[in-house]
Amino acid sequence: MPGGRTGGGRGKPTAGDVAAAAGYSRTAVSFAFNSPDQLSRATRERILAVAEELGYRPSPLARMLRAGQTRALGVLLPQGLAAILRNPYYTEFLRGVGEVCDREGYTLLLTPPLRESMLEAIPYAAVDGFVVCGLETDRGEVAELARHQTPVVLVDGDPQSDAPGVDVDDRRGTREAVRHLVGLGHRRIAVLSFDPGPDAAVRGYRGPLARRLAGLADGLAEAGRTMADVELAEVPISRVDGERTVRRWMAGPEPPTAILALSDILAFGALEALRDLGVDVPGEVSVVGFDDLAEAARTRPALTTVRQDTEAKGRTAAGALLAAIRGEQQPVRRLLPTRLVVRASTAPPPPPGRRAEAAARNRGDGPSDEP
Amino acid sequence: MPGGRTGGGRGKPTAGDVAAAAGYSRTAVSFAFNSPDQLSRATRERILAVAEELGYRPSPLARMLRAGQTRALGVLLPQGLAAILRNPYYTEFLRGVGEVCDREGYTLLLTPPLRESMLEAIPYAAVDGFVVCGLETDRGEVAELARHQTPVVLVDGDPQSDAPGVDVDDRRGTREAVRHLVGLGHRRIAVLSFDPGPDAAVRGYRGPLARRLAGLADGLAEAGRTMADVELAEVPISRVDGERTVRRWMAGPEPPTAILALSDILAFGALEALRDLGVDVPGEVSVVGFDDLAEAARTRPALTTVRQDTEAKGRTAAGALLAAIRGEQQPVRRLLPTRLVVRASTAPPPPPGRRAEAAARNRGDGPSDEP
DNA sequence: CTGAAAGCGCTTACAG
DNA sequence: CTGAAAGCGCTTACAG
């Protein structure tokens, strides 16, 4: 490192350096910054001038250690930062958290997993508490988390956990979506589901996915059907994966008349595939999403989807965390509502004749977006 | 606060508490966590067990203070968190920063202004350095920033600053956009510009806006025209503001045949207004944006726009910051390229006859999106 | 109005 | 393999 870090010269100046240079004690330096009225004006100004000249700033770290608080809220994320910031769901969620931070004067620390583990990242985060997103692993982890004395609020977690948390009624929302489709007369429904966590095989589905799948089963049961009656694909949550899967379905022998996507992003991909294929939505195929991201109202046709107020979820979680930090203990589990928003992407299935015709036409490949 | 914080019992346990409970020194406790091979297996396991039982975790703050680093990158933002996270430009930018954080194992601290001031927020952020976004105020602030010993990289700043920074060639990009429009034959061009900072009146335009405006002037000059020949509106960067302004223009006596938006978000609003009004794009009116946000490729018609690689900007800024933190001093100013991406929203203006016709028709009001 | 001292919680040479 | 001691940089009673 160039310039070394010898005794009095290089390196960040400390309160001691300023005190020495100005001819006062470190106490005085501290007062100049924190309790101006403890000092004579002349003294304070002299100190501040010297501090300015030396480029001195009280170390935030030392201050925080002393104060016992950071005025930062942490968000423990289930994926890398780049992936999170590519996902509009998280952008909306973080916006809700951000509103609370803005109002309360907190900063926001985004903490991705360390060595694949969300929990390992904790010791590297200087925050007053964590909003923990989508921790879908063993309950043991949650319990461990709760025991460490840092306040936490769980979001999109496991329903059976006892830690304070915020979730939405995924199950009810999905059930309503299925009802809507069944009510319109659809019988060939395909479900665009998303990848469960890595250990789903061992532990079964968890969190929101488990609840959405339960809602799907509920809705089918009401119509006297089962999961065996629907085609279901599990793909990563991305536009292209939604698109690709729908293309495959539409090229198959018996394409669906309705597509239920368990995430709007997947639904956007579906819409794109159908448009490229020249399939009329909702005339030939209906599409339903989940989340009601901002874009859902702007697609053509506008997307019918299950609305959850993601921003409110973030706001609620951050609010609960702040309450916990302040010791206004209220370790509640909140369940925010969902509701089906019917827009323009759903309609009754086409009559059988027209359907066969369309299927034949759809053997070809649509053009891709860019030249 | 419930439960008080008496001597040995309540409150977060420290290494001392664990040492006492386990019957070892604090050194041993520290070794158990940081240098496992310094301890006999039995000792280490005993200590870890006690720590687990007490819910002890080494304090991140104390560790950071000791280590002299936080392994966190700060982003100093010009607006509140909620506003930032509503702006896709920042989402893309932060994604670039996030990629570097992911790769290097850093966390990301989002720091909004404190009491209206970006600089005031600095002492409350425990980070190893800052990416400073859109600091458009007095150069004095930048100089002050640079003097404090924290590494910084300026983004979207003032061109004349001497601090290390990353910017894009806004001027050239805008010039090309104007050229494109003029080349197509447009003479009635309206410019959707955005709000300058609060003190623009005193200090003149700064940063990217100044450069884009300069590029606009360049382009017009090439065609033998001046700023006086274009209609220009300054509005906040939001869809609705873009929409509203374009509606007003289209209802006027001589609506433009081309709209140049200095930000894609404004262009999206413009496109919405025109669709609602039943105005054909690009048949009747051409639209050009700036930024090339992801959505620009997905609008109908797809947006012609000046591309800047915002994600790369974030990546470059974070990379430069990291280099500065590591003392690989390279206080360079980088200028990333821009380039016009011609898509489907631009075409020659309609012949005069058709234009008058359209203008008459556009007196009415289009329907709004939601019922 | 100002200074010496303790302590926030940790880590790491250093000596045993 | 383990302990006593110093120090990261700050703030705040406490005494003058």
PDB file of N, CA and C in Angstrom, chain A residues 44 76 154 271 292 306:
ATOM      1  N   ARG A  44     -14.734  25.657  19.692  1.00  0.00           N
ATOM      2  CA  ARG A  44     -15.400  24.787  18.732  1.00  0.00           C
ATOM      3  C   ARG A  44     -14.959  25.079  17.305  1.00  0.00           C
ATOM      4  N   LEU A  76     -31.831  -9.787   4.593  1.00  0.00           N
ATOM      5  CA  LEU A  76     -31.103 -11.016   4.301  1.00  0.00           C
ATOM      6  C   LEU A  76     -31.771 -11.665   3.099  1.00  0.00           C
ATOM      7  N   LEU A 154     -39.431 -12.500   9.601  1.00  0.00           N
ATOM      8  CA  LEU A 154     -39.370 -13.419   8.464  1.00  0.00           C
ATOM      9  C   LEU A 154     -40.432 -13.093   7.426  1.00  0.00           C
ATOM     10  N   LEU A 271     -47.163 -14.646 -22.126  1.00  0.00           N
ATOM     11  CA  LEU A 271     -47.812 -13.693 -23.023  1.00  0.00           C
ATOM     12  C   LEU A 271     -46.946 -13.437 -24.261  1.00  0.00           C
ATOM     13  N   ASP A 292     -49.266  -9.480  -9.241  1.00  0.00           N
ATOM     14  CA  ASP A 292     -49.678  -8.159  -9.691  1.00  0.00           C
ATOM     15  C   ASP A 292     -48.535  -7.148  -9.603  1.00  0.00           C
ATOM     16  N   VAL A 306     -53.342 -12.620  -9.543  1.00  0.00           N
ATOM     17  CA  VAL A 306     -53.640 -12.578  -8.115  1.00  0.00           C
ATOM     18  C   VAL A 306     -52.800 -11.473  -7.497  1.00  0.00           C
TER      19      VAL A 306
END
